Short mmCIF file of C-alpha atoms in Angstrom, two decimals:
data_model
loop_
_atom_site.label_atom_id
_atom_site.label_comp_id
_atom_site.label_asym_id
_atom_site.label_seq_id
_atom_site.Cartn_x
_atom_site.Cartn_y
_atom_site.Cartn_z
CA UNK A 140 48.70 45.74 -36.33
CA UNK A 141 48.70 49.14 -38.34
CA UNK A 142 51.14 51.14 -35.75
CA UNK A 143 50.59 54.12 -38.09
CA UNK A 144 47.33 55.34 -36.10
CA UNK A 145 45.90 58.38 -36.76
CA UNK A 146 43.04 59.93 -34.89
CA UNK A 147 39.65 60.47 -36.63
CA UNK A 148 38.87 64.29 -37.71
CA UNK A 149 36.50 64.43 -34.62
CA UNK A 150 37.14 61.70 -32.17
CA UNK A 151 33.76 62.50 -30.75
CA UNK A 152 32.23 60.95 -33.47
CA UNK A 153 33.58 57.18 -32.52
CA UNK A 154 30.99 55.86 -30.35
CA UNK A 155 32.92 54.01 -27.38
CA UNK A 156 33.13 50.55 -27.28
CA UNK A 157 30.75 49.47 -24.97
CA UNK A 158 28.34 51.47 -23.30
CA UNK A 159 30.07 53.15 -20.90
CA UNK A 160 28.71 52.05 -17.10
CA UNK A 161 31.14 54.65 -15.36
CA UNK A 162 28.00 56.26 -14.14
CA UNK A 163 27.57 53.28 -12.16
CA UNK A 164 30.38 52.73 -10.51
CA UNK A 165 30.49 52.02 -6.86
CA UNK A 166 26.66 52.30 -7.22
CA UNK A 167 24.36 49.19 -5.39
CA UNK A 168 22.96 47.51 -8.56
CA UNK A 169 20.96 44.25 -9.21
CA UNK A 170 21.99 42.08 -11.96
CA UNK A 171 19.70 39.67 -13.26
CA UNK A 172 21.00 36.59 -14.59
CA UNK A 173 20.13 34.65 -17.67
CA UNK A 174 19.84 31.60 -15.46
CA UNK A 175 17.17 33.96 -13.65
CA UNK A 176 19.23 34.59 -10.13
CA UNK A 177 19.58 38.15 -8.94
CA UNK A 178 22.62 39.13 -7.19
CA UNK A 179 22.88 41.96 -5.83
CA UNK A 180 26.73 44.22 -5.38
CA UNK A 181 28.70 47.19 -5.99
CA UNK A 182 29.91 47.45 -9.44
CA UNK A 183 34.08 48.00 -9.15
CA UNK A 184 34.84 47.25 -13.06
CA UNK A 185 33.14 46.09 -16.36
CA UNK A 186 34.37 45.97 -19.70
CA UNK A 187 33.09 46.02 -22.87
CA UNK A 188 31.45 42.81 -22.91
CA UNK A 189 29.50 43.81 -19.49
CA UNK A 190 31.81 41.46 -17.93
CA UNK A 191 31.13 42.69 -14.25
CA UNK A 192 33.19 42.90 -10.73
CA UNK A 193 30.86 43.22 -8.09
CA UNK A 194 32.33 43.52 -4.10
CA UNK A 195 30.03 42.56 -1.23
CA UNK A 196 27.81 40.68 -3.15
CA UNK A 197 24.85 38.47 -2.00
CA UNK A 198 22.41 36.73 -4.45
CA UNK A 199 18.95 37.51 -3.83
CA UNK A 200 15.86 34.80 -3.85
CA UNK A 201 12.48 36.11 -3.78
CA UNK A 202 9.55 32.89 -3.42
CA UNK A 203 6.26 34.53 -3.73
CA UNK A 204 6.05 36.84 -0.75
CA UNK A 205 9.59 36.54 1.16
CA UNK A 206 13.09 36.78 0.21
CA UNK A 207 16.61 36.02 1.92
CA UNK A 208 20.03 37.17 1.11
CA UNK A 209 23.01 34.91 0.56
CA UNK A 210 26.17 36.16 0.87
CA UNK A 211 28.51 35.48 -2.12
CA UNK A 212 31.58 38.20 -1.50
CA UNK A 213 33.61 39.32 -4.39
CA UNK A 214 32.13 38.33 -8.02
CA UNK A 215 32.93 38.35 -11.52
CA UNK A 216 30.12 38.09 -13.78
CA UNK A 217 31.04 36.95 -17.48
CA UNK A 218 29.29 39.60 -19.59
CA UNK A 219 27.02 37.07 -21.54
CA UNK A 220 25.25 35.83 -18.67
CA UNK A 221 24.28 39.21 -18.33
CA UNK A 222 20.16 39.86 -18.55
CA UNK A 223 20.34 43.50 -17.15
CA UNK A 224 21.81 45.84 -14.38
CA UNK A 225 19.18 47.22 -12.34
CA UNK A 226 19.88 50.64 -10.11
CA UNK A 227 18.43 50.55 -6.99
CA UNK A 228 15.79 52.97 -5.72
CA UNK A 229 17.27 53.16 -2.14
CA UNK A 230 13.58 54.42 -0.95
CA UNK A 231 11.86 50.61 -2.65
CA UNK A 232 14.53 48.70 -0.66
CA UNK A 233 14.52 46.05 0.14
CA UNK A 234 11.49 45.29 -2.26
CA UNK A 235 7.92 46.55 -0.74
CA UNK A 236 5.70 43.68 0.29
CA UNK A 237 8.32 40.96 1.06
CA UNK A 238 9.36 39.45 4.27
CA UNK A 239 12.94 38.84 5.06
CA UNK A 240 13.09 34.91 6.08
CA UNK A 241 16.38 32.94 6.51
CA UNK A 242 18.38 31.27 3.93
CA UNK A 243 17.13 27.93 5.11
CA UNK A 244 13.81 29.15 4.93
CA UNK A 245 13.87 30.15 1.32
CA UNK A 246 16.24 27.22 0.24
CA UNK A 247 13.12 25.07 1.34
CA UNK A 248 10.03 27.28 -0.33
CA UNK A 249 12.13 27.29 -3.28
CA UNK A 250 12.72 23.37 -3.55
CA UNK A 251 8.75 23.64 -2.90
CA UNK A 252 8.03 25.46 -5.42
CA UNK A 253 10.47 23.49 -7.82
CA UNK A 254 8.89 19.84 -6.91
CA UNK A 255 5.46 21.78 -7.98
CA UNK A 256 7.11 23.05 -11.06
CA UNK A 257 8.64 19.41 -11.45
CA UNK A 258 4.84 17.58 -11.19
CA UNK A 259 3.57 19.66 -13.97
CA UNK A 260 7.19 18.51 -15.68
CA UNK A 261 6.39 15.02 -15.35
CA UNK A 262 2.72 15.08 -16.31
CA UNK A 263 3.53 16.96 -19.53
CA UNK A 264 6.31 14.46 -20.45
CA UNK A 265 3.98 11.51 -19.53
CA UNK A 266 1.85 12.57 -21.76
CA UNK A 267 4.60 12.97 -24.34
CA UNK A 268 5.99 9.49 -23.51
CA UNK A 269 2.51 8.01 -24.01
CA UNK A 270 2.17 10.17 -27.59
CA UNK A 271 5.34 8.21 -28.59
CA UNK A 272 3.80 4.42 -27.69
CA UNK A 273 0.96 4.91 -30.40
CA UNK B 247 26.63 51.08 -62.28
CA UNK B 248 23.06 52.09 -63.10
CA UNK B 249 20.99 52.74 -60.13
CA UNK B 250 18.09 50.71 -61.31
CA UNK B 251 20.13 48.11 -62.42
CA UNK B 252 21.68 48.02 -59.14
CA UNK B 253 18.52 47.43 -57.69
CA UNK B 254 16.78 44.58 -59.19
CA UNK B 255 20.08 42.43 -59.38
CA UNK B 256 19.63 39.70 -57.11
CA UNK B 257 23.36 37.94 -56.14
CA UNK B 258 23.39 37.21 -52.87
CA UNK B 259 20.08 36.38 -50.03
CA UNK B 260 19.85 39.49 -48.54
CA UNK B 261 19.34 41.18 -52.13
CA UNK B 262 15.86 39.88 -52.08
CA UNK B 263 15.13 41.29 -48.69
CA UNK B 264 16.43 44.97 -50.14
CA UNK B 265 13.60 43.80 -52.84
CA UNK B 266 10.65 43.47 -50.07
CA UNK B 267 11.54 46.98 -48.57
CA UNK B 268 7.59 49.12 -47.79
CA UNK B 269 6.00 45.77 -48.65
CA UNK B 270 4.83 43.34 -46.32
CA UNK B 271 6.35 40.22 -45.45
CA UNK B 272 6.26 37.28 -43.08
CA UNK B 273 9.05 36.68 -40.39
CA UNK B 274 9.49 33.34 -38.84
CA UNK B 275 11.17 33.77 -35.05
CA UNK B 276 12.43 31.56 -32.71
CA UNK B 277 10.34 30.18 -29.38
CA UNK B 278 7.30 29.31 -32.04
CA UNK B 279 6.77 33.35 -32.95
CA UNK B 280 5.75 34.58 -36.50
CA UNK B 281 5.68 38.54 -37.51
CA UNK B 282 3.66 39.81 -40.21
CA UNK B 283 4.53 43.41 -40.92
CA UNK B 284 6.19 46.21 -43.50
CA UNK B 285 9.57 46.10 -43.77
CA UNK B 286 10.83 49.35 -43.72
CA UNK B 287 14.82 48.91 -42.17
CA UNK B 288 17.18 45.83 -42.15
CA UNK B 289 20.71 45.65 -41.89
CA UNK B 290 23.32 42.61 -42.21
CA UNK B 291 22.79 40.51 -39.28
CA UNK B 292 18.47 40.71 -40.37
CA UNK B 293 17.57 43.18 -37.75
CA UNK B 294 14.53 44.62 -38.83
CA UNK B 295 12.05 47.57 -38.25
CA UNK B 296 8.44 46.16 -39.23
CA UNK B 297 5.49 48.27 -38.93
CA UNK B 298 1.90 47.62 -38.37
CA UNK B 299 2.60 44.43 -37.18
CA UNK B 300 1.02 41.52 -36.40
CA UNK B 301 2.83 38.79 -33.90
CA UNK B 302 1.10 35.63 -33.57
CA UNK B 303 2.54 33.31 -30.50
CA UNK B 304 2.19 29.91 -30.70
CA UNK B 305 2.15 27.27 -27.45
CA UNK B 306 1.31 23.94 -26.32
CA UNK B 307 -0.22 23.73 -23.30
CA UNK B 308 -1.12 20.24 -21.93
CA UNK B 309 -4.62 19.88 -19.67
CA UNK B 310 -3.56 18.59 -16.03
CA UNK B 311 -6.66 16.64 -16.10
CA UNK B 312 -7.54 15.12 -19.00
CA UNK B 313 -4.06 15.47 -20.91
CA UNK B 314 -5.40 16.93 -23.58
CA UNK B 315 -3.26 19.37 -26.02
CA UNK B 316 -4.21 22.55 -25.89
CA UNK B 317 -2.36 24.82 -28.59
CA UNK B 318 -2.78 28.28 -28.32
CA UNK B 319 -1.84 30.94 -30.37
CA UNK B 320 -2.03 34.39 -29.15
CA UNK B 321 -2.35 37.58 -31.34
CA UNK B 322 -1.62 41.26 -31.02
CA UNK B 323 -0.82 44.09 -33.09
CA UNK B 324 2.17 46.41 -32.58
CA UNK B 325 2.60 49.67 -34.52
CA UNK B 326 6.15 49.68 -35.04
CA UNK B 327 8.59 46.85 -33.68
CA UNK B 328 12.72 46.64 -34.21
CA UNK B 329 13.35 42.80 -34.11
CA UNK B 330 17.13 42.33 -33.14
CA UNK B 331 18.04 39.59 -35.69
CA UNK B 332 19.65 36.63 -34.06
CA UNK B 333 15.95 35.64 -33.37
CA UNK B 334 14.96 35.22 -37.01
CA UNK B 335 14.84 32.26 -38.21
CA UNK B 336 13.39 33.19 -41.89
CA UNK B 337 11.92 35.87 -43.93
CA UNK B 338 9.93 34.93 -46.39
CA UNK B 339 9.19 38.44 -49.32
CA UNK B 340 5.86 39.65 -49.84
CA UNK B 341 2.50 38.43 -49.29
CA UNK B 342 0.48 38.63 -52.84
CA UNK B 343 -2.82 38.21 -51.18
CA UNK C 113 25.72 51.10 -37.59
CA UNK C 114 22.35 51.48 -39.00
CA UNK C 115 20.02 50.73 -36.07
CA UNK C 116 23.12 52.02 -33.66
CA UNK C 117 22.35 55.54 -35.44
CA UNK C 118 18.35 54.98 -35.50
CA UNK C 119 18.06 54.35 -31.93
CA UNK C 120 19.91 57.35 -30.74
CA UNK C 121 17.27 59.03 -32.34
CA UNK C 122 15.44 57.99 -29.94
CA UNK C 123 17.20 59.50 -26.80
CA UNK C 124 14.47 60.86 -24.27
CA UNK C 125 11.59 59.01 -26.06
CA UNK C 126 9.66 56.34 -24.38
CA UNK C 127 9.94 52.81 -25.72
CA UNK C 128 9.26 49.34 -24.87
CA UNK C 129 11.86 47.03 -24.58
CA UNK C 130 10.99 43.07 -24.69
CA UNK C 131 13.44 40.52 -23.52
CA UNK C 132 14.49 36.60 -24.62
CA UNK C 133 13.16 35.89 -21.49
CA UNK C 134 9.24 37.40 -22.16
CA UNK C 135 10.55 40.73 -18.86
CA UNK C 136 9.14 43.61 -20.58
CA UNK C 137 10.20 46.79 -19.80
CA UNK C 138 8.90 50.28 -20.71
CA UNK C 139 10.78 53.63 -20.11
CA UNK C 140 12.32 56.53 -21.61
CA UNK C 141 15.91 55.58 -23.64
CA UNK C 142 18.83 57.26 -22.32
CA UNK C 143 21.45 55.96 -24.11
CA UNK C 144 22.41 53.47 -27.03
CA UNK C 145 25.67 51.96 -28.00
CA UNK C 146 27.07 49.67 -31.03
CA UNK C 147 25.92 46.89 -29.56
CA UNK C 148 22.56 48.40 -29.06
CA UNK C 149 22.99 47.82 -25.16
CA UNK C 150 20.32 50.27 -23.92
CA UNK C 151 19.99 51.94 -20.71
CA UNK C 152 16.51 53.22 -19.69
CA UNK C 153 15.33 55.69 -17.00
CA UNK C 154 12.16 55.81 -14.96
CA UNK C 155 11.41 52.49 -15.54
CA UNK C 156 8.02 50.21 -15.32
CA UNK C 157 7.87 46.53 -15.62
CA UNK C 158 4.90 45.13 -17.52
CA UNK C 159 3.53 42.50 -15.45
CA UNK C 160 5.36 43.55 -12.66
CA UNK C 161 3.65 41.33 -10.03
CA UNK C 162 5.52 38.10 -12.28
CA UNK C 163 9.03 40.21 -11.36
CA UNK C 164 9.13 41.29 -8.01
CA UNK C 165 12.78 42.04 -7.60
CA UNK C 166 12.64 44.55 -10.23
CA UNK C 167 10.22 46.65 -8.48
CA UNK C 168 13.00 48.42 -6.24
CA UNK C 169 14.87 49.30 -9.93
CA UNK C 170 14.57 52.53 -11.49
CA UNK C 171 16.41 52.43 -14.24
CA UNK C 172 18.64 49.46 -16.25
CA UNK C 173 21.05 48.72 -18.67
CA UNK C 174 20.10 45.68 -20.82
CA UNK C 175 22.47 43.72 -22.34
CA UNK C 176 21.70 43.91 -26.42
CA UNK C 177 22.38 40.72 -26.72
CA UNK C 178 19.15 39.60 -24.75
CA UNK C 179 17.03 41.97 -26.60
CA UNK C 180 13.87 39.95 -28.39
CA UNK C 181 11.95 43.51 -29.89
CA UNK C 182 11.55 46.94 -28.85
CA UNK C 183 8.53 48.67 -29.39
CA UNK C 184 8.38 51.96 -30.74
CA UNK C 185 6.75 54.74 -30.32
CA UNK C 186 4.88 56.09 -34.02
CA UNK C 187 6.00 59.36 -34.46
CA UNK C 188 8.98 59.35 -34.70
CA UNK C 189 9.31 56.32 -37.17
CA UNK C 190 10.03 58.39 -40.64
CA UNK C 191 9.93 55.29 -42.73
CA UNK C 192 11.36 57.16 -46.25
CA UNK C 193 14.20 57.80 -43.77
CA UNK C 194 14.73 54.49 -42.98
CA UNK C 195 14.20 52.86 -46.39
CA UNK C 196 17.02 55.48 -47.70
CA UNK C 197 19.49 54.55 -44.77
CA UNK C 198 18.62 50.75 -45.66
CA UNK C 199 19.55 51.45 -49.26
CA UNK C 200 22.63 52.62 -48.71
CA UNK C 201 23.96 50.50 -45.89
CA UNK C 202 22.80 47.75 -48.01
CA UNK C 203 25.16 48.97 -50.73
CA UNK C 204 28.00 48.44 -48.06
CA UNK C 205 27.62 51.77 -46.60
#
């Protein structure tokens, strides 16, 4: 390393590395995944990668028109799983429209909604499979 | 070096992007999208400014029913679209049509 | 740092910003950085009916990295500007 460092003529000029998220620290946010799950925390650190802490944080599942909370505590979120961070509009919370339902309740609509998902799966690959026989 | 000289050498790939700058070309993205479009910016890793562009989608979509293949390819223009380059698969210079 | 300088030209304009994962996202830019990270204000989700969680967000940061396009807006695309900038950084600028 070059320990003869000399500051640029305008240091302003340097864009930081990273985009600075200071202005949302200790701010509610919702990060979106790119495996698609929400959570939902208080930011307490990032870095430049977006690598994330978040404290008292619960992951969020929405199926169609309810939703449930899980509680997941203290998080850190490796920056390239990152989709986005999402400030909350306190006066939209929780999300209008959607009823609060337990986490049993949602664990089930969402293995529902999966097998469904799943069917259309299996017809597409059947199809596929038979493609491959002629 | 001359500038003109400079400007028609071609010694490395990108060089012959530099050469389709304000001319139209075809861009071949991942997840089965093409771009048709001017080039007017790229940089090193291929991201791209494009304008009047055209982005055709392509998917296969398989009838419940009657399995039959349905491929569909969806169209729209854009005026001006940046096109962050780890999607681009290739770019192939102008169209003479 | 092309694109990096272009797009913060773009500060308090409104643009579109499409992800790897087909969320689109229209608001105005606030800020930009090297990685072209973004951060928009006053946001809207296209199709937001598909995305209900977001529709309690305001405004986001989105990871560049998960960027597909943005879209944006005409006038203030000066293409002669842009075809200069892309001569020079192409000259190792």
């Amino acid at each position: 390393m070059d320990e003869n460092i000399t500051l640029p003529p305008n240091i302003e000029d340097i864009p930081p590395p990273g985009l600075a998220l200071v202005e949302e620290l200790d701010k509610l946010l919702l990060v979106q995944l790119r495996d698609g799950r929400k959570i939902i925390g208080t930011l307490r650190s990032f870095d430049q990668f977006a690598n994330l802490v978040l404290s008292d944080s619960k992951e969020r599942i929405i199926v169609a028109e309810q939703y449930a909370e899980i509680p997941l505590g203290l998080h850190v979120v490796r920056g390239e799983n990152v989709v986005l961070l999402g400030e909350l509009d306190a006066a939209r919370e929780p999300p209008p429209g959607l009823q609060l339902v337990s986490e049993a309740a949602i664990k089930q609509a969402q293995r529902a909604e999966r097998e469904a998902d799943k069917l259309k799966g299996t017809l597409r690959s059947r199809f596929f499979d038979f493609l491959d026989d002629i | 070096m001359a500038a003109t000289e400079e400007d028609n050498t071609v010694r490395e790939p990108l060089d012959l992007i530099r050469l389709s700058l304000d001319e139209r070309v075809y861009v071949k993205l991942k997840g089965e999208r093409e771009l048709r479009g001017k080039l007017h910016a790229y940089d090193q890793h291929l991201n791209m400014i494009l304008g009047d562009v055209e982005e055709t989608v392509t998917s296969v979509e398989i009838d419940d029913e009657t399995f039959e293949e349905i491929i569909k390819t969806n169209k729209r223009m854009v005026p001006y679209l940046f096109v962050r380059g780890d999607g681009v698969i290739l770019v192939s210079p102008p169209l003479r049509s | 740092m092309l694109f990096y300088s272009y797009f913060k030209t773009l500060v308090g304009k409104e643009v579109t910003v499409e992800l790897k994962n087909n969320l689109a996202i229209t608001g105005t830019l606030h800020s930009v950085d090297q990685y072209l990270n973004i951060k928009l204000n006053n946001i809207r989700v296209v199709d937001e009916r598909k995305y209900p969680h977001m529709l309690s967000v305001r405004a986001c940061f989105v990871r560049g990295s998960v960027v597909r396009y943005v879209q944006l807006p005409p006038g203030s695309v000066d293409v002669e500007l842009l075809h200069d900038a892309t001569r020079r950084e192409a000259r190792g600028g």
